[in-house]
Tab-separated table of C-alpha atoms in Angstrom:
chain	number	residue	atom	x	y	z
P	291	UNK	CA	0.000	0.000	0.000
P	292	UNK	CA	1.582	3.277	-1.145
P	293	UNK	CA	0.410	6.878	-1.393
P	294	UNK	CA	1.219	9.447	-4.038
P	295	UNK	CA	3.659	12.079	-2.845
P	296	UNK	CA	1.316	14.961	-3.751
P	297	UNK	CA	-2.143	15.282	-5.215
P	298	UNK	CA	-3.582	18.507	-6.652
P	299	UNK	CA	-7.334	18.876	-6.198
P	300	UNK	CA	-9.819	21.547	-7.232
P	301	UNK	CA	-12.912	22.658	-5.343
P	302	UNK	CA	-16.358	21.640	-6.527
P	303	UNK	CA	-19.550	23.633	-7.104
P	304	UNK	CA	-20.199	23.860	-3.382
P	305	UNK	CA	-16.674	25.224	-2.804
P	306	UNK	CA	-15.642	21.972	-1.146
P	307	UNK	CA	-14.166	18.635	-2.239
P	308	UNK	CA	-13.993	15.273	-0.492
P	309	UNK	CA	-10.543	13.710	-0.360
P	310	UNK	CA	-11.079	9.997	-1.085
P	311	UNK	CA	-8.748	7.018	-0.772
P	312	UNK	CA	-8.556	6.460	-4.537
P	313	UNK	CA	-7.330	10.055	-5.055
P	314	UNK	CA	-4.357	9.449	-2.759
P	315	UNK	CA	-3.349	5.744	-3.184
P	316	UNK	CA	-1.104	4.779	-6.086
P	317	UNK	CA	-3.034	1.595	-6.893
P	318	UNK	CA	-6.220	1.965	-4.886
P	319	UNK	CA	-8.210	-1.054	-5.999
P	320	UNK	CA	-5.524	-3.734	-6.320
P	321	UNK	CA	-6.662	-6.693	-4.158
P	322	UNK	CA	-3.116	-8.027	-4.188
P	323	UNK	CA	-2.020	-5.057	-2.084
P	324	UNK	CA	-4.916	-4.795	0.334
P	325	UNK	CA	-8.091	-6.709	0.900
P	326	UNK	CA	-10.883	-5.815	1.050
P	327	UNK	CA	-10.936	-2.777	-1.210
P	328	UNK	CA	-13.495	-0.039	-1.879
P	329	UNK	CA	-14.624	3.132	-0.139
P	330	UNK	CA	-15.705	1.389	3.060
P	331	UNK	CA	-12.310	-0.300	3.419
P	332	UNK	CA	-10.328	2.886	4.012
P	333	UNK	CA	-10.394	5.874	6.374
P	334	UNK	CA	-9.061	9.209	5.171
P	335	UNK	CA	-7.980	12.054	7.478
P	336	UNK	CA	-6.911	15.501	6.270
P	337	UNK	CA	-4.679	17.557	8.564
P	338	UNK	CA	-4.274	21.276	8.761
P	339	UNK	CA	-0.993	23.216	8.917
P	340	UNK	CA	-1.235	23.062	12.730
P	341	UNK	CA	-1.025	19.263	12.681
P	342	UNK	CA	-4.641	18.820	13.780
P	343	UNK	CA	-7.326	17.013	11.809
P	344	UNK	CA	-9.453	19.517	9.923
P	345	UNK	CA	-12.964	19.985	11.351
P	346	UNK	CA	-14.300	19.338	7.850
P	347	UNK	CA	-12.129	16.249	7.192
P	348	UNK	CA	-12.204	14.441	4.820
P	349	UNK	CA	-13.561	17.528	3.018
P	350	UNK	CA	-11.450	20.561	2.129
P	351	UNK	CA	-12.999	23.991	1.521
P	352	UNK	CA	-12.079	27.459	0.252
P	353	UNK	CA	-10.423	28.031	3.631
P	354	UNK	CA	-7.651	25.641	2.561
P	355	UNK	CA	-6.977	27.158	-0.873
P	356	UNK	CA	-3.277	27.189	-1.824
P	357	UNK	CA	-2.277	25.270	1.296
P	358	UNK	CA	-0.374	21.969	1.254
P	359	UNK	CA	-2.251	19.613	3.579
P	360	UNK	CA	-1.016	16.253	4.963
P	361	UNK	CA	-3.402	13.346	4.325
P	362	UNK	CA	-3.368	9.972	6.094
P	363	UNK	CA	-4.991	6.910	4.511
P	364	UNK	CA	-5.557	3.850	6.728
P	365	UNK	CA	-6.673	0.405	5.578
P	366	UNK	CA	-9.192	-0.581	8.217
P	367	UNK	CA	-8.772	-4.353	7.996
P	368	UNK	CA	-4.973	-4.505	8.030
P	369	UNK	CA	-4.166	-1.277	9.849
P	370	UNK	CA	-1.690	-0.277	7.130
P	371	UNK	CA	-1.147	3.493	6.791
P	372	UNK	CA	0.402	5.762	4.198
P	373	UNK	CA	0.776	9.549	3.958
P	374	UNK	CA	0.383	11.991	1.115
P	375	UNK	CA	0.032	15.736	0.588
P	376	UNK	CA	-2.905	17.503	-1.017
P	377	UNK	CA	-2.629	20.919	-2.684
P	378	UNK	CA	-6.040	22.621	-2.825
P	379	UNK	CA	-6.636	24.778	-5.901
P	380	UNK	CA	-9.423	26.910	-7.344
P	381	UNK	CA	-9.544	25.653	-10.914
P	382	UNK	CA	-13.156	26.496	-11.688
P	383	UNK	CA	-14.248	29.547	-13.621
P	384	UNK	CA	-16.572	31.893	-11.740
P	385	UNK	CA	-20.186	30.939	-12.372
P	386	UNK	CA	-21.807	34.103	-13.747
P	387	UNK	CA	-25.558	34.543	-14.329
P	388	UNK	CA	-26.350	37.888	-15.948
P	389	UNK	CA	-29.421	39.916	-14.938
P	390	UNK	CA	-32.315	39.522	-17.380
P	391	UNK	CA	-32.653	41.671	-20.475
P	392	UNK	CA	-34.841	44.695	-19.845
P	393	UNK	CA	-36.499	47.673	-21.536
P	394	UNK	CA	-36.258	51.159	-20.026
P	395	UNK	CA	-37.839	54.523	-20.862
P	396	UNK	CA	-35.652	56.516	-23.219
P	397	UNK	CA	-34.961	58.986	-20.391
P	398	UNK	CA	-33.574	56.365	-18.023
P	399	UNK	CA	-29.924	55.902	-17.240
P	400	UNK	CA	-28.637	52.356	-17.587
P	401	UNK	CA	-27.734	52.377	-13.922
P	402	UNK	CA	-27.220	49.050	-12.219
P	403	UNK	CA	-29.795	50.169	-9.639
P	404	UNK	CA	-32.382	49.705	-12.424
P	405	UNK	CA	-30.763	47.033	-14.586
P	406	UNK	CA	-29.434	44.737	-11.868
P	407	UNK	CA	-26.234	42.873	-11.020
P	408	UNK	CA	-25.283	39.339	-12.027
P	409	UNK	CA	-25.391	36.406	-9.652
P	410	UNK	CA	-21.933	34.939	-9.024
P	411	UNK	CA	-20.863	31.613	-7.575
P	412	UNK	CA	-17.157	31.675	-6.766
P	413	UNK	CA	-15.023	30.072	-4.062
P	414	UNK	CA	-12.368	32.783	-3.803
P	415	UNK	CA	-12.262	36.553	-3.870
P	416	UNK	CA	-13.154	38.062	-7.210
P	417	UNK	CA	-13.454	41.343	-9.094
P	418	UNK	CA	-16.425	42.132	-11.308
P	419	UNK	CA	-16.618	44.734	-14.050
P	420	UNK	CA	-18.623	45.556	-17.154
P	421	UNK	CA	-18.349	47.511	-20.364
P	422	UNK	CA	-21.144	48.846	-22.574
P	423	UNK	CA	-21.625	49.014	-26.330
P	424	UNK	CA	-24.514	51.197	-27.524
P	425	UNK	CA	-26.315	50.731	-30.824
P	426	UNK	CA	-28.694	53.486	-31.982
P	427	UNK	CA	-31.714	52.262	-33.941
P	428	UNK	CA	-32.996	55.662	-35.169
P	429	UNK	CA	-36.779	55.939	-35.242
P	430	UNK	CA	-37.329	52.226	-34.681
P	431	UNK	CA	-38.674	50.927	-31.416
P	432	UNK	CA	-36.574	50.369	-29.395
P	433	UNK	CA	-34.623	53.466	-30.354
P	434	UNK	CA	-31.388	52.093	-28.947
P	435	UNK	CA	-29.873	48.949	-27.479
P	436	UNK	CA	-27.090	48.854	-24.937
P	437	UNK	CA	-25.181	45.585	-24.692
P	438	UNK	CA	-23.561	45.226	-21.284
P	439	UNK	CA	-20.850	42.589	-20.938
P	440	UNK	CA	-20.078	41.498	-17.399
P	441	UNK	CA	-16.765	39.864	-16.487
P	442	UNK	CA	-15.769	38.216	-13.210
P	443	UNK	CA	-12.118	37.408	-12.471
P	444	UNK	CA	-11.193	35.468	-9.342
P	445	UNK	CA	-8.026	35.776	-7.295
P	446	UNK	CA	-6.326	33.074	-9.399
P	447	UNK	CA	-7.017	34.624	-12.785
P	448	UNK	CA	-9.994	32.446	-13.710
P	449	UNK	CA	-12.457	34.587	-15.682
P	450	UNK	CA	-15.914	34.235	-17.187
P	451	UNK	CA	-18.318	36.630	-18.898
P	452	UNK	CA	-21.975	37.039	-19.799
P	453	UNK	CA	-23.966	39.673	-21.676
P	454	UNK	CA	-27.160	41.583	-20.951
P	455	UNK	CA	-29.228	43.660	-23.387
P	456	UNK	CA	-30.866	46.903	-22.248
P	457	UNK	CA	-33.361	48.390	-24.718
P	458	UNK	CA	-34.663	51.974	-24.701
P	459	UNK	CA	-38.276	52.481	-25.772
P	460	UNK	CA	-39.109	55.120	-28.392
P	461	UNK	CA	-41.482	57.604	-26.703
P	462	UNK	CA	-44.974	58.552	-27.807
P	463	UNK	CA	-46.620	61.948	-27.326
P	464	UNK	CA	-49.027	60.483	-24.768
P	465	UNK	CA	-46.120	59.358	-22.597
P	466	UNK	CA	-44.739	62.897	-22.162
P	467	UNK	CA	-45.760	64.547	-18.880
P	468	UNK	CA	-45.255	68.275	-18.402
P	469	UNK	CA	-44.185	69.702	-15.028
P	470	UNK	CA	-47.009	70.864	-12.735
P	471	UNK	CA	-47.936	74.482	-12.135
P	472	UNK	CA	-46.159	75.912	-9.112
P	473	UNK	CA	-49.030	78.069	-7.876
P	474	UNK	CA	-50.247	76.260	-4.733
P	475	UNK	CA	-52.872	74.410	-6.784
P	476	UNK	CA	-50.977	71.603	-8.509
P	477	UNK	CA	-47.750	72.094	-6.564
P	478	UNK	CA	-46.457	74.584	-3.969
P	479	UNK	CA	-45.538	78.069	-5.131
P	480	UNK	CA	-42.014	79.346	-4.642
P	481	UNK	CA	-41.154	81.686	-1.820
P	482	UNK	CA	-39.233	84.923	-1.802
P	483	UNK	CA	-36.352	85.561	-1.160
P	484	UNK	CA	-34.006	83.874	-3.650
P	485	UNK	CA	-36.451	81.558	-5.449
P	486	UNK	CA	-34.862	79.027	-7.795
P	487	UNK	CA	-36.703	79.402	-11.111
P	488	UNK	CA	-34.502	76.957	-13.017
P	489	UNK	CA	-36.146	73.833	-14.502
P	490	UNK	CA	-33.962	71.767	-12.185
P	491	UNK	CA	-36.085	73.176	-9.351
P	492	UNK	CA	-39.457	73.814	-10.989
P	493	UNK	CA	-39.518	70.683	-13.153
P	494	UNK	CA	-38.915	69.505	-16.712
P	495	UNK	CA	-41.067	67.443	-19.073
P	496	UNK	CA	-40.688	63.769	-18.232
P	497	UNK	CA	-41.045	60.368	-19.846
P	498	UNK	CA	-41.479	57.431	-17.504
P	499	UNK	CA	-41.133	59.785	-14.551
P	500	UNK	CA	-37.644	60.897	-15.611
P	501	UNK	CA	-36.759	64.315	-17.076
P	502	UNK	CA	-35.888	64.725	-20.745
P	503	UNK	CA	-32.315	65.943	-20.495
P	504	UNK	CA	-30.634	67.967	-23.264
P	505	UNK	CA	-28.577	65.795	-25.581
P	506	UNK	CA	-30.507	62.574	-24.893
P	507	UNK	CA	-29.657	60.120	-27.703
P	508	UNK	CA	-32.601	57.732	-27.318
P	509	UNK	CA	-35.718	59.922	-27.038
P	510	UNK	CA	-35.455	61.858	-30.350
P	511	UNK	CA	-37.254	64.737	-28.634
P	512	UNK	CA	-36.055	68.353	-28.572
P	513	UNK	CA	-37.174	70.483	-25.616
P	514	UNK	CA	-37.000	74.250	-25.121
P	515	UNK	CA	-38.826	76.891	-23.097
P	516	UNK	CA	-39.377	80.647	-22.921
P	517	UNK	CA	-40.550	82.792	-19.999
P	518	UNK	CA	-42.887	85.754	-19.621
P	519	UNK	CA	-42.412	87.453	-16.255
P	520	UNK	CA	-45.003	89.588	-14.454
P	521	UNK	CA	-44.362	91.337	-11.114
P	522	UNK	CA	-47.477	92.746	-9.404
P	523	UNK	CA	-45.303	93.958	-6.530
P	524	UNK	CA	-41.684	93.832	-5.490
P	525	UNK	CA	-41.094	90.319	-4.173
P	526	UNK	CA	-43.990	88.623	-6.002
P	527	UNK	CA	-43.589	87.226	-9.508
P	528	UNK	CA	-45.692	85.243	-11.954
P	529	UNK	CA	-43.756	83.365	-14.622
P	530	UNK	CA	-45.579	81.929	-17.627
P	531	UNK	CA	-43.157	79.293	-18.911
P	532	UNK	CA	-44.012	77.991	-22.373
P	533	UNK	CA	-42.529	74.568	-23.090
P	534	UNK	CA	-42.073	73.489	-26.716
P	535	UNK	CA	-41.413	69.841	-27.629
P	536	UNK	CA	-40.537	68.543	-31.079
P	537	UNK	CA	-40.669	64.805	-31.787
P	538	UNK	CA	-38.153	64.307	-34.565
P	539	UNK	CA	-39.486	60.929	-35.649
P	540	UNK	CA	-43.116	62.019	-36.092
P	541	UNK	CA	-42.661	65.744	-36.588
P	542	UNK	CA	-45.182	66.528	-33.837
P	543	UNK	CA	-44.837	69.894	-32.084
P	544	UNK	CA	-46.421	70.238	-28.634
P	545	UNK	CA	-46.588	73.329	-26.421
P	546	UNK	CA	-47.607	73.688	-22.803
P	547	UNK	CA	-47.725	76.668	-20.422
P	548	UNK	CA	-46.474	76.122	-16.887
P	549	UNK	CA	-47.428	78.739	-14.291
P	550	UNK	CA	-44.800	79.502	-11.686
P	551	UNK	CA	-45.665	81.895	-8.890
P	552	UNK	CA	-43.212	83.433	-6.460
P	553	UNK	CA	-44.927	84.587	-3.275
P	554	UNK	CA	-43.837	87.206	-0.773
P	555	UNK	CA	-45.562	86.157	2.436
P	556	UNK	CA	-42.924	87.313	4.897
P	557	UNK	CA	-43.509	90.611	6.732
P	558	UNK	CA	-40.673	93.034	7.464
P	559	UNK	CA	-38.438	92.431	10.457
P	560	UNK	CA	-38.988	95.265	12.937
P	561	UNK	CA	-36.885	96.544	15.831
P	562	UNK	CA	-39.317	98.563	17.948
P	563	UNK	CA	-38.125	101.724	19.735
P	564	UNK	CA	-38.003	101.520	23.550
P	565	UNK	CA	-40.758	102.915	25.745
P	566	UNK	CA	-40.792	106.704	26.096
P	567	UNK	CA	-41.523	109.180	28.892
P	568	UNK	CA	-42.269	112.892	28.513
P	569	UNK	CA	-43.726	115.714	30.538
P	570	UNK	CA	-46.567	118.079	29.797
P	571	UNK	CA	-45.633	121.073	27.723
P	572	UNK	CA	-47.222	123.853	29.799
P	573	UNK	CA	-50.220	124.229	27.572
P	574	UNK	CA	-53.565	125.307	28.952
P	575	UNK	CA	-55.044	121.853	28.447
P	576	UNK	CA	-52.262	120.160	30.491
P	577	UNK	CA	-51.150	117.911	27.634
P	578	UNK	CA	-47.808	116.751	26.302
P	579	UNK	CA	-46.050	116.755	22.956
P	580	UNK	CA	-43.330	114.241	22.025
P	581	UNK	CA	-41.279	113.203	19.005
P	582	UNK	CA	-41.820	109.515	18.234
P	583	UNK	CA	-38.547	107.998	16.952
P	584	UNK	CA	-38.446	106.020	13.680
P	585	UNK	CA	-38.657	102.248	13.745
P	586	UNK	CA	-35.811	100.117	12.308
P	587	UNK	CA	-37.181	97.694	9.698
P	588	UNK	CA	-35.797	95.363	7.017
P	589	UNK	CA	-37.498	93.283	4.337
P	590	UNK	CA	-35.749	90.560	2.333
P	591	UNK	CA	-38.004	90.860	-0.701
P	592	UNK	CA	-38.879	94.542	-0.975
P	593	UNK	CA	-36.914	97.780	-0.811
P	594	UNK	CA	-40.111	99.781	-0.327
P	595	UNK	CA	-41.340	99.915	3.279
P	596	UNK	CA	-44.151	102.112	4.636
P	597	UNK	CA	-44.724	102.960	8.288
P	598	UNK	CA	-47.939	104.025	10.009
P	599	UNK	CA	-47.897	105.095	13.677
P	600	UNK	CA	-51.224	104.858	15.494
P	601	UNK	CA	-51.551	106.992	18.669
P	602	UNK	CA	-54.483	108.102	20.859
P	603	UNK	CA	-53.979	111.596	19.432
P	604	UNK	CA	-54.097	110.534	15.781
P	605	UNK	CA	-52.226	108.635	13.062
P	606	UNK	CA	-48.822	109.509	11.593
P	607	UNK	CA	-48.170	108.304	8.052
P	608	UNK	CA	-44.420	108.596	8.389
P	609	UNK	CA	-41.582	106.747	10.066
P	610	UNK	CA	-41.386	108.926	13.173
P	611	UNK	CA	-42.695	112.419	13.908
P	612	UNK	CA	-44.304	114.759	16.440
P	613	UNK	CA	-47.502	113.933	18.221
P	614	UNK	CA	-49.243	116.365	20.599
P	615	UNK	CA	-52.355	116.732	22.724
P	616	UNK	CA	-51.682	113.669	24.865
P	617	UNK	CA	-53.008	113.958	28.454
P	618	UNK	CA	-51.013	112.698	31.433
P	619	UNK	CA	-50.958	108.906	31.742
P	620	UNK	CA	-49.766	105.861	29.766
P	621	UNK	CA	-50.568	105.650	26.084
P	622	UNK	CA	-50.084	102.710	23.649
P	623	UNK	CA	-48.161	103.587	20.486
P	624	UNK	CA	-48.495	101.076	17.622
P	625	UNK	CA	-46.098	100.934	14.668
P	626	UNK	CA	-47.504	99.212	11.559
P	627	UNK	CA	-44.721	98.428	9.060
P	628	UNK	CA	-45.727	97.102	5.600
P	629	UNK	CA	-43.760	95.981	2.549
P	630	UNK	CA	-44.717	96.512	-1.084
P	631	UNK	CA	-46.874	93.362	-1.132
P	632	UNK	CA	-48.908	94.299	1.931
P	633	UNK	CA	-47.212	92.037	4.464
P	634	UNK	CA	-47.347	93.882	7.787
P	635	UNK	CA	-45.470	93.653	11.064
P	636	UNK	CA	-46.754	95.375	14.202
P	637	UNK	CA	-44.839	96.436	17.272
P	638	UNK	CA	-45.937	98.520	20.225
P	639	UNK	CA	-44.334	100.821	22.756
P	640	UNK	CA	-45.703	102.643	25.788
P	641	UNK	CA	-45.558	106.428	26.031
P	642	UNK	CA	-45.917	107.882	29.518
P	643	UNK	CA	-46.934	111.574	29.875
P	644	UNK	CA	-46.196	113.067	33.304
P	645	UNK	CA	-47.814	116.254	34.604
P	646	UNK	CA	-44.728	118.201	35.629
P	647	UNK	CA	-46.095	121.770	35.176
P	648	UNK	CA	-45.901	123.974	38.318
P	649	UNK	CA	-49.368	125.087	39.466
P	650	UNK	CA	-50.080	128.785	38.750
P	651	UNK	CA	-52.277	130.776	41.149
P	652	UNK	CA	-54.447	133.512	39.594
P	653	UNK	CA	-55.926	136.217	41.878
P	654	UNK	CA	-58.897	138.465	41.106
P	655	UNK	CA	-57.746	142.016	40.477
P	656	UNK	CA	-60.733	143.556	42.367
P	657	UNK	CA	-62.906	141.789	44.867
P	658	UNK	CA	-66.259	143.296	46.041
P	659	UNK	CA	-67.582	142.084	49.387
P	660	UNK	CA	-71.100	142.765	50.688
P	661	UNK	CA	-71.844	143.154	54.466
P	662	UNK	CA	-74.848	141.704	56.227
P	663	UNK	CA	-76.914	143.406	59.010
P	664	UNK	CA	-74.377	142.402	61.624
P	665	UNK	CA	-71.704	144.491	59.846
């Protein structure tokens, strides 16, 4: 009974291989050497580099790739033993199953998120890559076909490939969807300040839910737009965007008006003056006069700001000014600050009028006194 010095074995489909007696013995089924013969007549043990029997013995797995393993074969009836070495290799090509062929809208990108990845069965580390070849079919349907060739290469240079076809459907007028109006009816209006009026923000015509980008090779559709801009007040804008689509294959021209409204719904930011105190001004009616300071106000959408000051003595239509005829006591002062679109902020202060006039005594110049009967 003799063993081969070394046996090279490759892993199977399950990434494991059983080491059998007839792989290791030089003349495994010669009854003149050992009797009985056959699989049940021998015991095979595979050892790891640490000298211990492998937990998977007599099977070797991808964990033992490129490792020389001692193998002991024992004839059960006679007790004879011989030793060999097994070199475990990955000789199989990666098993590659491409994703199914598919058809996409002409606007879609052939991204693997949509087209899928192949299934791979491989016992060792591997790299996977693909390259694309595009064929344009003009006005036929599909309008283009992309052939994607996938290649997997394992750590030992074994490689295999498969191909996938991705077709792009020629669009029809009915499949084109225009962007919604941005006017708070179909979709939210834009807000001042700094509204983004570009189609990237407000929407483009779509096919299959994806925008028709300039330079698309598969859709055979040209897209352009023009804007008419109306501004009823500083900060508010209405844009009438006219989209024009030309289908090169059918010659159809389609137009659509998209309404884009920019709203100014933010009132000015106001910094109210502090509360004021003043004394009476010595007038006969014991009232006070005071200069109301201007309010500090800013508006992000409008340069035009109007201020109205409401007092118990009347209304000032200016940002600050004199008010008179206020009796002693506390008086509410309300500042109403409005932008060009009518958005208004209100702030209030308290004005206190103090009676600080010195009393003035007035004597009669001539007093006539009458006497009674007692003198």
